[in-house]
Amino acid sequence: MSTPLSLLIVNYRSAPLALEAIRSARATTRNPLQVVVVDNSVDAAEAARLRGSADVVVVSETNAGYAAAINRGRAECGGEVIVASNPDVVFAAGALDALAEANAAVAGPALFWDDAHEWMLPPADLHTFGDALDLALATRSRAWARRRDRRRIRERIAFWSLAAPTPVRAISGAVMAIRARAFDDAGGFDERFPLYFEENDFLRRVRGDVVYVPAARVRHLYNQSAGASPEAAALYAQSEAEYLRKWGGWWAKKLEVPFSPVIEDRQECLSSTELLIEASPLPSFETAAGHFSRSAEMALPAEVVSSYCGAALYLRVIDRHTLNVLAKMSA
């Protein structure tokens, strides 16, 4: 039996990307698909470009933020499952169908950085009080930071190795397949978060399973907004502060101090051919994309390099068995 889907895209001056997302979604699903776009661009030309491909285009008079746009677009969605999405994604064959078949309150896909689906994007953090305290302690203790880094490497490897739908604490807000009833029961998105943390807040309020679906593959242009917008860092800090005040952890955040990234000694020889290559916009590798490899060559696909908007990119080679960092470089 087919499941009616509504793809709900929030666009902000990214019409070419949104059009590609819509094209890929329509081409790769067997389910009835309605496409709703909320355009926050405040640019008539952007909305005009989208009207030929979307079933509904909602034009915002101001850029009220991602959460407000999702709530506004929800009123136009008729599907049993609402796929709330950034514009900078490309859906692989069957991705939307696999998300619908997960039959979860919220389902999230495997996100990839490249066209070949080899570079896996970071698992999502829920940013709980415990998470905030863990990071704060890492800024104050180099030993804690080393242990934390190794633990997070282990957790990323475990996440990227999943092959079946699995309940998780959090999924990325880039693509979230939400049952319409679950969306409404949770009261939608909290509009006090203009950008960032709106998905974390929603996931803590929604009732039902949050499931990661590895079979649903989606390419996502990692670090686009943070790299392209000078306002992104300020918006992140604003939303983080509001989120921690709402859910607890603000005092733990205040314990953070400026710190140098963890420095690991380079090993002179490879102890394994089962390697993990990680790439991060941060020298601490607090968040990182990853690629399982048998070669220590730290090379990124051309489409990743050409689309990356960050000021710098840091790479490292990790032995998947020992978790030792074998080499590092910046690009």
Short mmCIF file of C-alpha atoms in Angstrom, two decimals:
data_model
loop_
_atom_site.label_atom_id
_atom_site.label_comp_id
_atom_site.label_asym_id
_atom_site.label_seq_id
_atom_site.Cartn_x
_atom_site.Cartn_y
_atom_site.Cartn_z
CA MET A 1 0.00 0.00 0.00
CA SER A 2 1.34 3.42 -0.91
CA THR A 3 1.83 6.18 1.65
CA PRO A 4 0.98 9.74 0.57
CA LEU A 5 4.04 11.92 1.19
CA SER A 6 4.48 15.66 1.42
CA LEU A 7 7.98 16.99 0.76
CA LEU A 8 8.25 20.28 2.65
CA ILE A 9 11.28 22.34 1.62
CA VAL A 10 12.31 25.63 3.19
CA ASN A 11 14.12 27.75 0.60
CA TYR A 12 16.33 30.75 1.24
CA ARG A 13 17.92 32.04 -1.94
CA SER A 14 18.76 28.50 -3.05
CA ALA A 15 16.27 27.91 -5.87
CA PRO A 16 18.68 25.87 -8.09
CA LEU A 17 19.38 23.50 -5.19
CA ALA A 18 15.71 23.27 -4.24
CA LEU A 19 14.77 22.44 -7.83
CA GLU A 20 17.31 19.60 -7.88
CA ALA A 21 15.98 18.28 -4.57
CA ILE A 22 12.43 18.29 -5.98
CA ARG A 23 13.54 16.64 -9.21
CA SER A 24 15.33 13.84 -7.38
CA ALA A 25 12.42 13.31 -4.98
CA ARG A 26 9.85 12.98 -7.78
CA ALA A 27 12.12 10.67 -9.78
CA THR A 28 12.92 8.25 -6.97
CA THR A 29 9.67 7.52 -5.11
CA ARG A 30 6.83 5.10 -5.86
CA ASN A 31 4.53 6.89 -3.39
CA PRO A 32 2.18 9.77 -4.21
CA LEU A 33 4.23 12.92 -3.61
CA GLN A 34 3.08 16.45 -2.93
CA VAL A 35 5.78 19.14 -2.95
CA VAL A 36 5.36 22.21 -0.76
CA VAL A 37 8.02 24.94 -0.71
CA VAL A 38 8.10 27.78 1.78
CA ASP A 39 10.24 30.54 0.31
CA ASN A 40 11.95 32.75 2.88
CA SER A 41 14.03 34.59 0.28
CA VAL A 42 11.89 37.76 0.16
CA ASP A 43 12.71 37.74 -3.56
CA ALA A 44 9.97 37.44 -6.18
CA ALA A 45 12.38 35.88 -8.67
CA GLU A 46 13.16 32.99 -6.31
CA ALA A 47 9.49 32.18 -5.80
CA ALA A 48 8.82 32.40 -9.53
CA ARG A 49 11.55 29.83 -10.27
CA LEU A 50 10.00 27.37 -7.83
CA ARG A 51 6.37 27.55 -8.94
CA GLY A 52 6.81 25.33 -11.99
CA SER A 53 8.15 22.42 -9.93
CA ALA A 54 6.32 22.63 -6.60
CA ASP A 55 2.64 21.91 -6.06
CA VAL A 56 2.41 24.72 -3.53
CA VAL A 57 4.73 27.69 -3.00
CA VAL A 58 4.21 29.68 0.18
CA VAL A 59 5.88 33.08 -0.04
CA SER A 60 7.01 34.58 3.28
CA GLU A 61 6.95 38.34 3.61
CA THR A 62 9.98 38.18 5.92
CA ASN A 63 12.59 35.55 6.68
CA ALA A 64 11.03 34.32 9.90
CA GLY A 65 13.38 31.34 10.20
CA TYR A 66 13.34 27.62 9.48
CA ALA A 67 11.00 26.57 12.31
CA ALA A 68 8.37 29.18 11.45
CA ALA A 69 8.56 28.20 7.78
CA ILE A 70 8.02 24.51 8.58
CA ASN A 71 4.99 25.36 10.72
CA ARG A 72 3.55 27.55 7.98
CA GLY A 73 4.14 24.91 5.31
CA ARG A 74 2.57 22.18 7.46
CA ALA A 75 -0.86 23.72 6.87
CA GLU A 76 -0.46 23.00 3.14
CA CYS A 77 0.72 19.39 3.53
CA GLY A 78 -1.78 16.63 2.84
CA GLY A 79 0.52 13.61 3.18
CA GLU A 80 0.54 11.05 5.97
CA VAL A 81 4.28 11.64 6.20
CA ILE A 82 5.82 15.10 6.01
CA VAL A 83 9.44 15.12 4.85
CA ALA A 84 10.83 18.39 6.19
CA SER A 85 13.96 19.13 4.17
CA ASN A 86 16.71 21.59 3.46
CA PRO A 87 16.99 22.56 -0.23
CA ASP A 88 20.59 21.34 -0.58
CA VAL A 89 19.87 17.61 -0.76
CA VAL A 90 19.59 14.98 -3.49
CA PHE A 91 17.46 11.88 -2.83
CA ALA A 92 18.73 8.50 -4.02
CA ALA A 93 16.41 5.84 -5.44
CA GLY A 94 13.93 4.62 -2.85
CA ALA A 95 15.07 7.00 -0.12
CA LEU A 96 11.68 8.56 0.53
CA ASP A 97 9.96 5.18 0.35
CA ALA A 98 12.35 3.66 2.91
CA LEU A 99 11.68 6.55 5.29
CA ALA A 100 7.93 6.06 4.95
CA GLU A 101 8.22 2.30 5.44
CA ALA A 102 10.08 2.78 8.72
CA ASN A 103 6.67 3.57 10.23
CA ALA A 104 8.28 5.72 12.92
CA ALA A 105 7.14 9.00 14.44
CA VAL A 106 10.29 10.51 12.92
CA ALA A 107 12.72 8.83 10.51
CA GLY A 108 16.02 10.11 9.20
CA PRO A 109 18.16 8.96 6.26
CA ALA A 110 21.84 8.17 5.87
CA LEU A 111 23.38 11.46 4.78
CA PHE A 112 26.36 11.58 2.44
CA TRP A 113 28.69 14.35 1.33
CA ASP A 114 29.47 12.99 -2.13
CA ASP A 115 27.68 11.63 -5.19
CA ALA A 116 29.13 8.13 -4.71
CA HIS A 117 27.75 7.88 -1.16
CA GLU A 118 31.15 7.05 0.33
CA TRP A 119 31.69 10.07 2.61
CA MET A 120 29.25 9.75 5.52
CA LEU A 121 28.05 12.83 7.38
CA PRO A 122 28.19 13.12 11.17
CA PRO A 123 25.56 11.50 13.38
CA ALA A 124 23.37 14.05 15.12
CA ASP A 125 23.80 15.11 18.75
CA LEU A 126 20.81 15.81 20.96
CA HIS A 127 22.77 18.43 22.96
CA THR A 128 21.50 17.33 26.37
CA PHE A 129 22.73 18.62 29.71
CA GLY A 130 25.10 15.66 29.85
CA ASP A 131 26.45 16.49 26.39
CA ALA A 132 27.06 20.12 27.39
CA LEU A 133 28.85 19.08 30.58
CA ASP A 134 30.96 16.52 28.72
CA LEU A 135 32.17 19.19 26.28
CA ALA A 136 32.81 21.71 29.06
CA LEU A 137 34.98 19.21 30.92
CA ALA A 138 36.89 18.47 27.71
CA THR A 139 37.82 22.15 27.42
CA ARG A 140 39.30 22.06 30.92
CA SER A 141 41.10 18.71 30.89
CA ARG A 142 43.33 17.45 28.09
CA ALA A 143 43.02 13.88 29.41
CA TRP A 144 39.22 14.15 29.36
CA ALA A 145 39.38 15.64 25.87
CA ARG A 146 41.47 12.71 24.60
CA ARG A 147 39.10 10.14 26.09
CA ARG A 148 36.10 12.03 24.75
CA ASP A 149 37.57 12.23 21.25
CA ARG A 150 38.21 8.47 21.18
CA ARG A 151 34.72 7.77 22.49
CA ARG A 152 33.15 9.96 19.81
CA ILE A 153 35.25 8.26 17.10
CA ARG A 154 33.98 4.89 18.36
CA GLU A 155 30.38 6.15 18.36
CA ARG A 156 30.71 7.50 14.81
CA ILE A 157 32.13 4.20 13.54
CA ALA A 158 29.27 2.29 15.20
CA PHE A 159 26.67 4.65 13.71
CA TRP A 160 28.16 4.57 10.21
CA SER A 161 28.27 0.74 10.37
CA LEU A 162 24.52 0.35 10.98
CA ALA A 163 22.74 -1.60 8.26
CA ALA A 164 19.15 -1.83 9.57
CA PRO A 165 16.65 0.76 10.83
CA THR A 166 17.70 1.63 14.37
CA PRO A 167 16.13 3.79 17.12
CA VAL A 168 18.43 6.73 17.93
CA ARG A 169 18.35 9.76 20.19
CA ALA A 170 18.65 12.29 17.37
CA ILE A 171 18.73 12.65 13.61
CA SER A 172 19.89 15.49 11.41
CA GLY A 173 17.44 18.28 10.69
CA ALA A 174 18.53 18.27 7.03
CA VAL A 175 15.87 15.64 6.25
CA MET A 176 13.24 14.51 8.76
CA ALA A 177 10.33 12.27 7.74
CA ILE A 178 7.64 13.07 10.33
CA ARG A 179 4.27 11.38 10.67
CA ALA A 180 1.68 14.14 10.30
CA ARG A 181 -0.09 13.08 13.49
CA ALA A 182 3.19 13.06 15.43
CA PHE A 183 3.99 16.54 14.10
CA ASP A 184 0.63 17.91 15.21
CA ASP A 185 0.64 16.13 18.58
CA ALA A 186 4.03 17.70 19.34
CA GLY A 187 2.73 21.15 18.47
CA GLY A 188 5.07 21.61 15.52
CA PHE A 189 8.42 23.36 15.74
CA ASP A 190 9.29 25.92 18.42
CA GLU A 191 9.73 29.21 16.57
CA ARG A 192 12.01 30.73 19.20
CA PHE A 193 14.85 28.91 17.41
CA PRO A 194 15.47 30.91 14.19
CA LEU A 195 18.15 28.56 12.86
CA TYR A 196 19.78 25.52 14.51
CA PHE A 197 18.49 23.42 17.43
CA GLU A 198 14.87 23.50 16.24
CA GLU A 199 15.10 19.81 15.32
CA ASN A 200 16.68 18.87 18.67
CA ASP A 201 13.89 20.62 20.52
CA PHE A 202 11.25 18.94 18.35
CA LEU A 203 12.76 15.48 18.84
CA ARG A 204 12.64 15.91 22.62
CA ARG A 205 8.93 16.74 22.46
CA VAL A 206 7.71 14.25 19.87
CA ARG A 207 6.01 11.07 21.05
CA GLY A 208 7.11 7.84 19.39
CA ASP A 209 10.24 6.30 17.93
CA VAL A 210 12.98 8.31 16.27
CA VAL A 211 14.59 5.94 13.77
CA TYR A 212 17.70 6.12 11.60
CA VAL A 213 17.18 4.37 8.23
CA PRO A 214 20.50 3.46 6.52
CA ALA A 215 18.74 2.26 3.35
CA ALA A 216 17.43 5.80 2.75
CA ARG A 217 20.39 7.53 1.11
CA VAL A 218 20.57 11.27 0.60
CA ARG A 219 23.39 13.53 -0.50
CA HIS A 220 23.63 16.71 1.59
CA LEU A 221 25.98 19.63 1.01
CA TYR A 222 27.68 19.55 4.42
CA ASN A 223 28.53 22.84 6.18
CA GLN A 224 26.93 24.99 3.47
CA SER A 225 25.07 27.49 5.64
CA ALA A 226 27.79 27.78 8.27
CA GLY A 227 30.40 28.36 5.62
CA ALA A 228 28.41 30.68 3.39
CA SER A 229 26.72 33.00 5.90
CA PRO A 230 28.60 35.43 8.18
CA GLU A 231 25.53 35.43 10.42
CA ALA A 232 25.51 31.67 10.95
CA ALA A 233 27.84 31.61 13.97
CA ALA A 234 25.81 34.28 15.77
CA LEU A 235 22.53 32.50 15.00
CA TYR A 236 24.01 29.20 16.21
CA ALA A 237 25.07 30.78 19.51
CA GLN A 238 21.68 32.45 19.93
CA SER A 239 19.75 29.23 19.33
CA GLU A 240 22.11 27.16 21.48
CA ALA A 241 21.70 29.54 24.41
CA GLU A 242 17.92 29.48 24.09
CA TYR A 243 17.87 25.69 23.76
CA LEU A 244 20.04 25.14 26.84
CA ARG A 245 17.95 27.57 28.86
CA LYS A 246 14.82 25.65 27.87
CA TRP A 247 16.14 22.15 28.43
CA GLY A 248 18.87 22.64 31.02
CA GLY A 249 22.62 22.76 30.58
CA TRP A 250 23.20 26.50 30.31
CA TRP A 251 25.36 26.58 33.43
CA ALA A 252 27.41 23.66 32.06
CA LYS A 253 27.93 25.62 28.84
CA LYS A 254 29.27 28.53 30.90
CA LEU A 255 31.99 26.22 32.28
CA GLU A 256 33.61 26.02 28.83
CA VAL A 257 36.94 27.75 28.36
CA PRO A 258 38.93 28.38 25.16
CA PHE A 259 40.97 25.29 24.42
CA SER A 260 43.41 23.88 21.91
CA PRO A 261 42.30 20.86 19.90
CA VAL A 262 43.40 17.42 21.00
CA ILE A 263 46.85 16.65 19.61
CA GLU A 264 47.57 13.00 18.92
CA ASP A 265 51.04 11.64 18.22
CA ARG A 266 51.45 10.41 14.66
CA GLN A 267 52.22 6.72 14.34
CA GLU A 268 55.05 5.89 11.96
CA CYS A 269 53.40 2.86 10.39
CA LEU A 270 49.91 1.60 9.71
CA SER A 271 48.77 -1.15 12.06
CA SER A 272 45.73 -1.98 9.93
CA THR A 273 44.36 -1.62 6.45
CA GLU A 274 40.92 -0.89 7.90
CA LEU A 275 41.03 2.85 8.19
CA LEU A 276 38.69 5.75 8.78
CA ILE A 277 39.40 9.06 7.07
CA GLU A 278 37.67 11.95 8.85
CA ALA A 279 37.16 15.51 7.64
CA SER A 280 35.96 18.36 9.80
CA PRO A 281 35.54 22.14 9.67
CA LEU A 282 36.93 22.16 13.24
CA PRO A 283 40.51 21.34 14.26
CA SER A 284 39.14 19.53 17.33
CA PHE A 285 37.06 17.18 15.12
CA GLU A 286 34.13 17.87 17.43
CA THR A 287 32.01 16.97 14.43
CA ALA A 288 33.33 15.11 11.41
CA ALA A 289 32.37 13.42 8.17
CA GLY A 290 33.94 10.03 7.56
CA HIS A 291 34.98 7.55 4.89
CA PHE A 292 35.91 3.89 5.48
CA SER A 293 39.06 3.18 3.47
CA ARG A 294 41.95 0.77 3.03
CA SER A 295 44.22 3.59 1.89
CA ALA A 296 45.64 6.38 4.03
CA GLU A 297 45.31 8.87 1.18
CA MET A 298 43.47 11.95 2.47
CA ALA A 299 41.70 13.01 -0.71
CA LEU A 300 38.19 14.38 -1.08
CA PRO A 301 35.92 13.97 -4.13
CA ALA A 302 35.97 16.91 -6.55
CA GLU A 303 32.30 17.77 -5.94
CA VAL A 304 32.97 18.00 -2.20
CA VAL A 305 35.95 20.31 -2.66
CA SER A 306 34.10 22.56 -5.11
CA SER A 307 31.03 22.94 -2.88
CA TYR A 308 32.75 23.37 0.48
CA CYS A 309 32.27 26.88 1.90
CA GLY A 310 34.25 26.74 5.14
CA ALA A 311 37.39 28.73 5.81
CA ALA A 312 39.44 25.58 6.46
CA LEU A 313 39.08 21.82 6.44
CA TYR A 314 40.95 19.38 8.67
CA LEU A 315 41.57 15.72 7.83
CA ARG A 316 42.95 12.77 9.75
CA VAL A 317 43.54 9.04 9.31
CA ILE A 318 42.34 6.71 12.08
CA ASP A 319 42.99 3.02 12.65
CA ARG A 320 39.47 1.58 13.06
CA HIS A 321 40.65 -1.13 15.49
CA THR A 322 42.90 0.82 17.85
CA LEU A 323 41.28 4.26 17.25
CA ASN A 324 44.79 5.70 17.00
CA VAL A 325 45.18 8.83 14.89
CA LEU A 326 47.85 7.95 12.32
CA ALA A 327 48.13 11.24 10.45
CA LYS A 328 46.63 14.73 10.23
CA MET A 329 46.58 17.55 7.75
CA SER A 330 44.65 20.75 7.01
CA ALA A 331 43.45 21.95 3.63
#
